[in-house]
PDB file of N, CA and C in Angstrom:
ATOM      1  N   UNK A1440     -54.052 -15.619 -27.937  1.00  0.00           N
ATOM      2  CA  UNK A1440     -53.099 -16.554 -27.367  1.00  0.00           C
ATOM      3  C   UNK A1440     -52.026 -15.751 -26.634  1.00  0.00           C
ATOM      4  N   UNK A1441     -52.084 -16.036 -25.769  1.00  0.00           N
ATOM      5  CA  UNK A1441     -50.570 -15.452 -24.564  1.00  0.00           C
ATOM      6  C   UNK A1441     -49.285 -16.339 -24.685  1.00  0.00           C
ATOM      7  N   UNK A1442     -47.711 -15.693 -25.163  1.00  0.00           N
ATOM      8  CA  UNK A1442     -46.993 -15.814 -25.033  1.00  0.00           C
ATOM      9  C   UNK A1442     -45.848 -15.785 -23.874  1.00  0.00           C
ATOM     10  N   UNK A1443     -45.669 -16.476 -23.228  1.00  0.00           N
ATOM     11  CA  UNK A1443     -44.519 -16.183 -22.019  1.00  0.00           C
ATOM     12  C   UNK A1443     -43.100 -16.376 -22.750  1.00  0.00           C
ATOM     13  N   UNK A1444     -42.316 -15.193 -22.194  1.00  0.00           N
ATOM     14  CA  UNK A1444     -41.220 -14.627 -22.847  1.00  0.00           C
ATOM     15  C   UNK A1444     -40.180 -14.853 -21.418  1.00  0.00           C
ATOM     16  N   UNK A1445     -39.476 -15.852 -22.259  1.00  0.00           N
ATOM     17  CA  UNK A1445     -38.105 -15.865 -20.700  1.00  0.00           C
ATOM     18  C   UNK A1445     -36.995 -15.207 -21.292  1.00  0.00           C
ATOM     19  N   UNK A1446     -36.894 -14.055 -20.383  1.00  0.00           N
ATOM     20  CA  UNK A1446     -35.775 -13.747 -20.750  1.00  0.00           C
ATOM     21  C   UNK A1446     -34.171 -14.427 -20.179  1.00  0.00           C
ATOM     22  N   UNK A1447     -33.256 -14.472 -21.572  1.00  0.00           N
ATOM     23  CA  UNK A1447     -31.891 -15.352 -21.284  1.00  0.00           C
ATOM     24  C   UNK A1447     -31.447 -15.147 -19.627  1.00  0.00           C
ATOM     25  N   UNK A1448     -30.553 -15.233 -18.851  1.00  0.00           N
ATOM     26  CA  UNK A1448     -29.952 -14.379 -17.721  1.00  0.00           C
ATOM     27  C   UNK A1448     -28.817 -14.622 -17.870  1.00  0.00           C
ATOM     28  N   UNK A1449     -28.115 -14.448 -16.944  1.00  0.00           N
ATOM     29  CA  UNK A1449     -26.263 -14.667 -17.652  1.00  0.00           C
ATOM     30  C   UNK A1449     -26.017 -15.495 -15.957  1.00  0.00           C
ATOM     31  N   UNK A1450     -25.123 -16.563 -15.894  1.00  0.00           N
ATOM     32  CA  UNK A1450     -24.747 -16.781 -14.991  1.00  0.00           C
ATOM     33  C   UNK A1450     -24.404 -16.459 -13.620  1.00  0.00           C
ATOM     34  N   UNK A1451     -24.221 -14.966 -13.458  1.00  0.00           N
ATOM     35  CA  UNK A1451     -24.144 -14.269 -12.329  1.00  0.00           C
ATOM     36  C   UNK A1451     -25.434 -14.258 -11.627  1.00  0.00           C
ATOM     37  N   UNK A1452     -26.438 -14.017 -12.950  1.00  0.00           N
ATOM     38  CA  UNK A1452     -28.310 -14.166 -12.203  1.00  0.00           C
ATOM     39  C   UNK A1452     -28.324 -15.440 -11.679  1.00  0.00           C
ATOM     40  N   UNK A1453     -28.295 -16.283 -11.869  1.00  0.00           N
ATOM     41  CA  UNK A1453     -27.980 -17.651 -11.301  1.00  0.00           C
ATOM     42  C   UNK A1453     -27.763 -17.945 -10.210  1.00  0.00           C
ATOM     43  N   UNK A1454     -26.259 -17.541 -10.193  1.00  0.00           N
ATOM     44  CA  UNK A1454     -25.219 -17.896  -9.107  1.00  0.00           C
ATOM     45  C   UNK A1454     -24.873 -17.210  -8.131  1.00  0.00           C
ATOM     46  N   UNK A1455     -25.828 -15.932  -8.502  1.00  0.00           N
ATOM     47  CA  UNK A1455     -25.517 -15.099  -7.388  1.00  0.00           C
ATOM     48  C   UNK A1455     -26.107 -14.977  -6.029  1.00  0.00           C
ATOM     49  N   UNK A1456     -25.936 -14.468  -4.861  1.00  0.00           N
ATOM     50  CA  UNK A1456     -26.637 -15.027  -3.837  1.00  0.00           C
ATOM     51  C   UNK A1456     -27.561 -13.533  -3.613  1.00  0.00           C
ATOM     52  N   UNK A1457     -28.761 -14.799  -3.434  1.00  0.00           N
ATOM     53  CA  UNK A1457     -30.228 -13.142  -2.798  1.00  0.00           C
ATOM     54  C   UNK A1457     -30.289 -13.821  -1.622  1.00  0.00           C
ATOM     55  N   UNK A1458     -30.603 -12.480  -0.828  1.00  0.00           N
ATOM     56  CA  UNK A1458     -31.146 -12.621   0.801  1.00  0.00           C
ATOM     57  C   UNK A1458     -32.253 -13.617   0.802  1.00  0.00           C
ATOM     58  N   UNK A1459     -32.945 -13.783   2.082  1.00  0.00           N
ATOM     59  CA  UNK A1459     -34.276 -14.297   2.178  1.00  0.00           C
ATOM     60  C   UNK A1459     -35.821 -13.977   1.598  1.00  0.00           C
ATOM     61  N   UNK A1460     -35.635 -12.750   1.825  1.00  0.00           N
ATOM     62  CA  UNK A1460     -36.887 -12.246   1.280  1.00  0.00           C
ATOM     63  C   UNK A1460     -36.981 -12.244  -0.599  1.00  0.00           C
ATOM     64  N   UNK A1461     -36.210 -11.882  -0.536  1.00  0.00           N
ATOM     65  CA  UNK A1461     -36.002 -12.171  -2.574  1.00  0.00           C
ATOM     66  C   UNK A1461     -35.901 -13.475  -2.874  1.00  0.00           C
ATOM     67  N   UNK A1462     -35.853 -14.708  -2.143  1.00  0.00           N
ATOM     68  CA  UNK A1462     -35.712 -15.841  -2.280  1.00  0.00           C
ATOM     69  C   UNK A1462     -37.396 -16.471  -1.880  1.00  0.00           C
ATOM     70  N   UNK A1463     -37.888 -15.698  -0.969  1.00  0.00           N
ATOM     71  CA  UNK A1463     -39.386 -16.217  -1.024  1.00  0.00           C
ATOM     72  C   UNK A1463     -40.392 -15.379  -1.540  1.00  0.00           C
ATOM     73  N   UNK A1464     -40.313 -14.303  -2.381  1.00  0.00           N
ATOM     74  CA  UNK A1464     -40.723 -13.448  -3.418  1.00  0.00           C
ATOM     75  C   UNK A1464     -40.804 -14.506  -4.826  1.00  0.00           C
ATOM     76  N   UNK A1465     -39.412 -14.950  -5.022  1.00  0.00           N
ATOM     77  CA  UNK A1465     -39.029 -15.683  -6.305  1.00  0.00           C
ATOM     78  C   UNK A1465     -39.942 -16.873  -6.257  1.00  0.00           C
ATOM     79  N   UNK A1466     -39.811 -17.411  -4.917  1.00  0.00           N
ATOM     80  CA  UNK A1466     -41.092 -18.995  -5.018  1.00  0.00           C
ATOM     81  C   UNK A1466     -42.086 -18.666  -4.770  1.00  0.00           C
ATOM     82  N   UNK A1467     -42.422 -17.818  -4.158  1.00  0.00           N
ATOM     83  CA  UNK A1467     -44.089 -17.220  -4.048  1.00  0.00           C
ATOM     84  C   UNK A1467     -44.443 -18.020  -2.586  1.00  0.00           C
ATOM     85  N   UNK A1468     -43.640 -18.164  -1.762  1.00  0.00           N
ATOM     86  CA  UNK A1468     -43.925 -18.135  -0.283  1.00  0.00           C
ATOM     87  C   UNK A1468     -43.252 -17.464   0.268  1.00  0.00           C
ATOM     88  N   UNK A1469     -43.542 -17.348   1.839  1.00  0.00           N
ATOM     89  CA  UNK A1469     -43.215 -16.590   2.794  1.00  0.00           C
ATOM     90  C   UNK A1469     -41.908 -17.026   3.435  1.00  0.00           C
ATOM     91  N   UNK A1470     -41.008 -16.011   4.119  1.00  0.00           N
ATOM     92  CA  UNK A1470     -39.847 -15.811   4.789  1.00  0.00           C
ATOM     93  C   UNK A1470     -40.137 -16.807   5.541  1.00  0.00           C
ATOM     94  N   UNK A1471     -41.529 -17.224   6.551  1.00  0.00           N
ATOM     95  CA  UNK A1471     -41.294 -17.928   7.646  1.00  0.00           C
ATOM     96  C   UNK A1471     -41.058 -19.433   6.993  1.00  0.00           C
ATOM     97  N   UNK A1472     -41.678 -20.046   5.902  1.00  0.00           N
ATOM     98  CA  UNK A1472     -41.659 -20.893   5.199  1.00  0.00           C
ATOM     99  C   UNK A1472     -40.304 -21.547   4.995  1.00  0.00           C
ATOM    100  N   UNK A1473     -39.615 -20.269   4.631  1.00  0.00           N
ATOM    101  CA  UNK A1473     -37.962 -20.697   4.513  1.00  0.00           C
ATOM    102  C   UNK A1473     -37.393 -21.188   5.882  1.00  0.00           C
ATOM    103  N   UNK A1474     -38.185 -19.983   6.340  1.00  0.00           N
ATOM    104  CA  UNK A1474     -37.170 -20.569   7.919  1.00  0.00           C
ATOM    105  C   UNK A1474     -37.429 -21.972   8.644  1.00  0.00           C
ATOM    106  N   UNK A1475     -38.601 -22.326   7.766  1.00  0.00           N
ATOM    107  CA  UNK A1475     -39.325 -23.181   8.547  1.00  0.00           C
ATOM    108  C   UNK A1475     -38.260 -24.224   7.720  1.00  0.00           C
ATOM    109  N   UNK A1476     -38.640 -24.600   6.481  1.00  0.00           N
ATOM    110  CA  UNK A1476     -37.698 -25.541   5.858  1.00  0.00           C
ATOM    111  C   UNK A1476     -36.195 -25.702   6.259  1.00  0.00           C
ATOM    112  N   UNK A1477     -35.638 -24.417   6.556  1.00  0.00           N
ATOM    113  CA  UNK A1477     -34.440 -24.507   6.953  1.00  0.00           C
ATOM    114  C   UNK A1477     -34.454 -25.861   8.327  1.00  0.00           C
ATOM    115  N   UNK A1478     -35.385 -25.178   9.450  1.00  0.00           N
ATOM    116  CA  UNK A1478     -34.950 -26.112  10.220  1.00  0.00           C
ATOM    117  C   UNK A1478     -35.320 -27.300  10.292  1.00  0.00           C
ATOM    118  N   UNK A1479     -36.529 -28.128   9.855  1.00  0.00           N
ATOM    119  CA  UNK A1479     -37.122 -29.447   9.488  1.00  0.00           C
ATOM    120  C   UNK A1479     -36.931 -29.749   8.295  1.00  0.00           C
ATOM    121  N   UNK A1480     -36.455 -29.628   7.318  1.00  0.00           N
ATOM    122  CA  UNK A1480     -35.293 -29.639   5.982  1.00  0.00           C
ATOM    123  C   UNK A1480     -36.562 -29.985   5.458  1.00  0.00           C
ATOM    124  N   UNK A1481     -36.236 -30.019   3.909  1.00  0.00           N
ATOM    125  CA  UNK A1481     -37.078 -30.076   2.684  1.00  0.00           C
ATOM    126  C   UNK A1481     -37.225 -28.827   1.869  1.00  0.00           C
ATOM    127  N   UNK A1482     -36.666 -28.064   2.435  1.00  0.00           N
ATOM    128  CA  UNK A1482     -36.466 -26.683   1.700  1.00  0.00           C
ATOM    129  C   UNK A1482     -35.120 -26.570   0.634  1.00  0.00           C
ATOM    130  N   UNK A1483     -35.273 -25.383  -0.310  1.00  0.00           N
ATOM    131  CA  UNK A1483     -34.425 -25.424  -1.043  1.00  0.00           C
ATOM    132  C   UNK A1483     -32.610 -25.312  -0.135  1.00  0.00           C
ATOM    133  N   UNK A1484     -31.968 -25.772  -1.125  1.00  0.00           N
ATOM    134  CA  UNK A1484     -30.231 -25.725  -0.580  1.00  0.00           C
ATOM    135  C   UNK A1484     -30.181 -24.142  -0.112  1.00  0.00           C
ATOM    136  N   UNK A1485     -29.621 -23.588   0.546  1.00  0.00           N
ATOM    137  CA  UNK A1485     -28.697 -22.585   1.171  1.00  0.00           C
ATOM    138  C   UNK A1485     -27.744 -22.560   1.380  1.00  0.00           C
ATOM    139  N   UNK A1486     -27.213 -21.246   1.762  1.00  0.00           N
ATOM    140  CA  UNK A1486     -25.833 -20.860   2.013  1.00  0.00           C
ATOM    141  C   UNK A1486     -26.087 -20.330   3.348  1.00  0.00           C
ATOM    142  N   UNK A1487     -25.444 -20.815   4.146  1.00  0.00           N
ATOM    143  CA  UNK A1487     -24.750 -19.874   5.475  1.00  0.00           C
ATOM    144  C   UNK A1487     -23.716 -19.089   5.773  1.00  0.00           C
ATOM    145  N   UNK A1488     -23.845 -17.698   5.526  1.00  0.00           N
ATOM    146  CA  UNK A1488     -22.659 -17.144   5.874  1.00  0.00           C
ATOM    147  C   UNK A1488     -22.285 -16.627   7.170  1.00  0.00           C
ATOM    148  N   UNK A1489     -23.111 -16.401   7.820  1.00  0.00           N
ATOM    149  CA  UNK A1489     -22.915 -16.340   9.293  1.00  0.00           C
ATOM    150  C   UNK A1489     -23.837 -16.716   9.731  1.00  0.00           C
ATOM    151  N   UNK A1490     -24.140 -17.175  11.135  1.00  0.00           N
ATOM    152  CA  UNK A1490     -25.406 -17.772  12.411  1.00  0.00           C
ATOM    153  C   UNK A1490     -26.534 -16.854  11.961  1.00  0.00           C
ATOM    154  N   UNK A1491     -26.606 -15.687  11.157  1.00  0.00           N
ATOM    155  CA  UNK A1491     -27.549 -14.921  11.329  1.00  0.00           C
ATOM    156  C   UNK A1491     -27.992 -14.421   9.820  1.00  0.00           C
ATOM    157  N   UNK A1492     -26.549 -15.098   8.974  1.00  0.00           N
ATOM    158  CA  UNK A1492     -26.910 -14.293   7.733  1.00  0.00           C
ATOM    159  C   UNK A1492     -27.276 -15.485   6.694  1.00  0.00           C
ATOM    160  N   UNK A1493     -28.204 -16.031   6.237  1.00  0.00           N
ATOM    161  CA  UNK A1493     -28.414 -16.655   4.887  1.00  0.00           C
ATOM    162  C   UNK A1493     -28.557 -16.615   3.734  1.00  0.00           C
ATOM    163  N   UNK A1494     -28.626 -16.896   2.899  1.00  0.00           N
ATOM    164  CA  UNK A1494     -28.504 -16.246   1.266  1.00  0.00           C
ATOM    165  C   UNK A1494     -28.913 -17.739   0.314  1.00  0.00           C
ATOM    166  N   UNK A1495     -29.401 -17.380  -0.755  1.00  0.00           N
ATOM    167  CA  UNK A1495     -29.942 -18.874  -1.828  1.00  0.00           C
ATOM    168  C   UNK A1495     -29.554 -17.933  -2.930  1.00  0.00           C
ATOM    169  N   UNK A1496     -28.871 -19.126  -4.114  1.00  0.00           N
ATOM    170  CA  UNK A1496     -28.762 -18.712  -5.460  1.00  0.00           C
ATOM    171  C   UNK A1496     -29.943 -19.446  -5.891  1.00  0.00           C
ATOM    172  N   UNK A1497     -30.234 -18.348  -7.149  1.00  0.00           N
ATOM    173  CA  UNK A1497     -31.272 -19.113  -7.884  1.00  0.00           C
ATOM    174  C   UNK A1497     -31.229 -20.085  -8.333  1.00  0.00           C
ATOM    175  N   UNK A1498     -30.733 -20.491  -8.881  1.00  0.00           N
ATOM    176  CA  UNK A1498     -30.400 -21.709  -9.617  1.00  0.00           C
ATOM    177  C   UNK A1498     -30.368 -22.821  -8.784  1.00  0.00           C
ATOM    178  N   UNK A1499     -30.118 -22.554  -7.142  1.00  0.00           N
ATOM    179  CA  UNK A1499     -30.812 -23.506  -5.890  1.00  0.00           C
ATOM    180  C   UNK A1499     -32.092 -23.852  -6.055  1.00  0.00           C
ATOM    181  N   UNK A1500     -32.733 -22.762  -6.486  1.00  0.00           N
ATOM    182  CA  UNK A1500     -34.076 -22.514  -6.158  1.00  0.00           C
ATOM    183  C   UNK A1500     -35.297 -23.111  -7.382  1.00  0.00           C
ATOM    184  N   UNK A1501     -34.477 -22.907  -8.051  1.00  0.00           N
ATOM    185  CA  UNK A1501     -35.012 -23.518  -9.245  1.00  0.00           C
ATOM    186  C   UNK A1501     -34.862 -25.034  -9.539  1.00  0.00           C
ATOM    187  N   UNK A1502     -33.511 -25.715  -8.890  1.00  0.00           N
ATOM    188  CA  UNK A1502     -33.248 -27.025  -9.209  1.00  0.00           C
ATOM    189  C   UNK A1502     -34.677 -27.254  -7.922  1.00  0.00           C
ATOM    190  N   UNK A1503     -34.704 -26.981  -6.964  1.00  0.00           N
ATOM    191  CA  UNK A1503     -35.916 -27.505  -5.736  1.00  0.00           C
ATOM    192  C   UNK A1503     -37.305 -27.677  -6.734  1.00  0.00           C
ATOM    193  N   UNK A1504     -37.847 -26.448  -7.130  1.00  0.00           N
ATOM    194  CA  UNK A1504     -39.153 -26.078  -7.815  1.00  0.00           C
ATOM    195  C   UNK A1504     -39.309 -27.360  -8.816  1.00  0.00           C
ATOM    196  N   UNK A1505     -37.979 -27.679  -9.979  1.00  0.00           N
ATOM    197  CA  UNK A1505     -37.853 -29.030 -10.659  1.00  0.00           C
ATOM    198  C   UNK A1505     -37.838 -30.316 -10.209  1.00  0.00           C
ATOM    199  N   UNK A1506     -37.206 -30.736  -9.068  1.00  0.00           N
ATOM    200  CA  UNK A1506     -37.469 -31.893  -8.332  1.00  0.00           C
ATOM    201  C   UNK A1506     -38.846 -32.039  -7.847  1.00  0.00           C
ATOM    202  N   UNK A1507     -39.846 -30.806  -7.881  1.00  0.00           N
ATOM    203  CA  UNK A1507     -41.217 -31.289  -7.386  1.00  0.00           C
ATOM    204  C   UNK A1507     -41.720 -31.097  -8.514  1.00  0.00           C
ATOM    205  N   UNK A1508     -41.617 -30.976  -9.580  1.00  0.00           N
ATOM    206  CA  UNK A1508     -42.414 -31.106 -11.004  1.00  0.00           C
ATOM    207  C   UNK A1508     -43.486 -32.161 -11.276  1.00  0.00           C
ATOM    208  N   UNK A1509     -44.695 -32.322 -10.961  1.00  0.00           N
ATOM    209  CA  UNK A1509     -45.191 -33.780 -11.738  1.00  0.00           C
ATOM    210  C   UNK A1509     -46.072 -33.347 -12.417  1.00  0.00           C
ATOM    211  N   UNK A1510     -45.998 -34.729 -13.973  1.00  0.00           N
ATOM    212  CA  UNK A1510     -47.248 -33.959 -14.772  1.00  0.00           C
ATOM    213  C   UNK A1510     -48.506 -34.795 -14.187  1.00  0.00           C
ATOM    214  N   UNK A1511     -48.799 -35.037 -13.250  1.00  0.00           N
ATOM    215  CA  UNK A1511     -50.422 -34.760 -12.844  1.00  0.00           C
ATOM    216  C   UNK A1511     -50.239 -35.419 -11.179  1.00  0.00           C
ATOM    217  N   UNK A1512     -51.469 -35.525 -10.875  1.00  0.00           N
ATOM    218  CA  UNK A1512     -52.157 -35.789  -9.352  1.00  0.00           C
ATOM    219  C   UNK A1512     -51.588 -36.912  -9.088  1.00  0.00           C
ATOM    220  N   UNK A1513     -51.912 -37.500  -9.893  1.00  0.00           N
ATOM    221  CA  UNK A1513     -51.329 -39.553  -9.781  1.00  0.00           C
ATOM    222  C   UNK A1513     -50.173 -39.893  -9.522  1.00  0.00           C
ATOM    223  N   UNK A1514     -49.693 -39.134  -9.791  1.00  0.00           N
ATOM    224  CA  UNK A1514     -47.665 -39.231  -9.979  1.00  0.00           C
ATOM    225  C   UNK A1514     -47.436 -39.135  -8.792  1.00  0.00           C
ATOM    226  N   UNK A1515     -47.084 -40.481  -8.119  1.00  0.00           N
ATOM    227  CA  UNK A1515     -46.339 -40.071  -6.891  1.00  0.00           C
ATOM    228  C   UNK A1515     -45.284 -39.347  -6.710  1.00  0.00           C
ATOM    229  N   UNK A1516     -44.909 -38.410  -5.455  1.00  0.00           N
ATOM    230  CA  UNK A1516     -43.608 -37.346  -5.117  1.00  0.00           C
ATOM    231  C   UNK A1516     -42.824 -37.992  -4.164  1.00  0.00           C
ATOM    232  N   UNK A1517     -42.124 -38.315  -3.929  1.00  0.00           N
ATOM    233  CA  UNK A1517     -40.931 -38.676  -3.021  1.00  0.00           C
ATOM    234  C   UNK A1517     -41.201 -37.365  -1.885  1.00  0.00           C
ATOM    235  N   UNK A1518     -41.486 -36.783  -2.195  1.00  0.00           N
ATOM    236  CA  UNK A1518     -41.002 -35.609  -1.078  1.00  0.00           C
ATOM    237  C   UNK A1518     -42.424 -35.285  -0.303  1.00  0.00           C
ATOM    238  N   UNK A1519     -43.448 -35.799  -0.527  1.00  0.00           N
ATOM    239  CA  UNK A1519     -44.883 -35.907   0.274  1.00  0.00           C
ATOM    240  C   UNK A1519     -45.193 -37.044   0.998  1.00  0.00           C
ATOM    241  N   UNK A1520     -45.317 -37.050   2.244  1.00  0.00           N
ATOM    242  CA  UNK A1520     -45.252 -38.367   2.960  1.00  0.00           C
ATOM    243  C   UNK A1520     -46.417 -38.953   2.744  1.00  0.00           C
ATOM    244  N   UNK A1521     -46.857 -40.481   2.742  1.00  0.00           N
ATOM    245  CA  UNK A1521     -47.936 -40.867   2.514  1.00  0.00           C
ATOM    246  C   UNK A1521     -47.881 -42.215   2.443  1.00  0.00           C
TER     247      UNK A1521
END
């Protein structure tokens, strides 16, 4: 039997802001993905700090991943058009 072990994090892991690429590492898609969501929305919340610079806290990233949670196929999603 396999155990998955979460380790605690402290609020700063959270709240702190990662670039792009550590932000689509963490969801397991690609940079363009983000960029893509950024501009036709449905992507996780961001931060803009300048025209050029973006940044996501985890805890953005994680509330997104939870809003698409369903326990099975049947379950309709709000966020899949159809």
């Amino acid at each position: 039997m396999t155990h998955t072990v979460i380790k605690e994090q402290s609020a700063e892991y959270y709240d702190g802001l990662i670039n792009e690429k550590q932000a689509a590492e963490f969801l397991g898609y690609s940079v363009r993905a983000l960029q893509n969501w950024r501009v036709r929305g449905g992507g996780p919340r961001f931060v803009r700090i300048s025209a050029r610079s973006i940044r996501y806290r985890r805890r953005d990233l994680l509330t997104w991943i939870e809003e698409r949670t369903v326990v099975s196929t049947s379950q309709p999603s709000p966020y899949l058009a159809g």
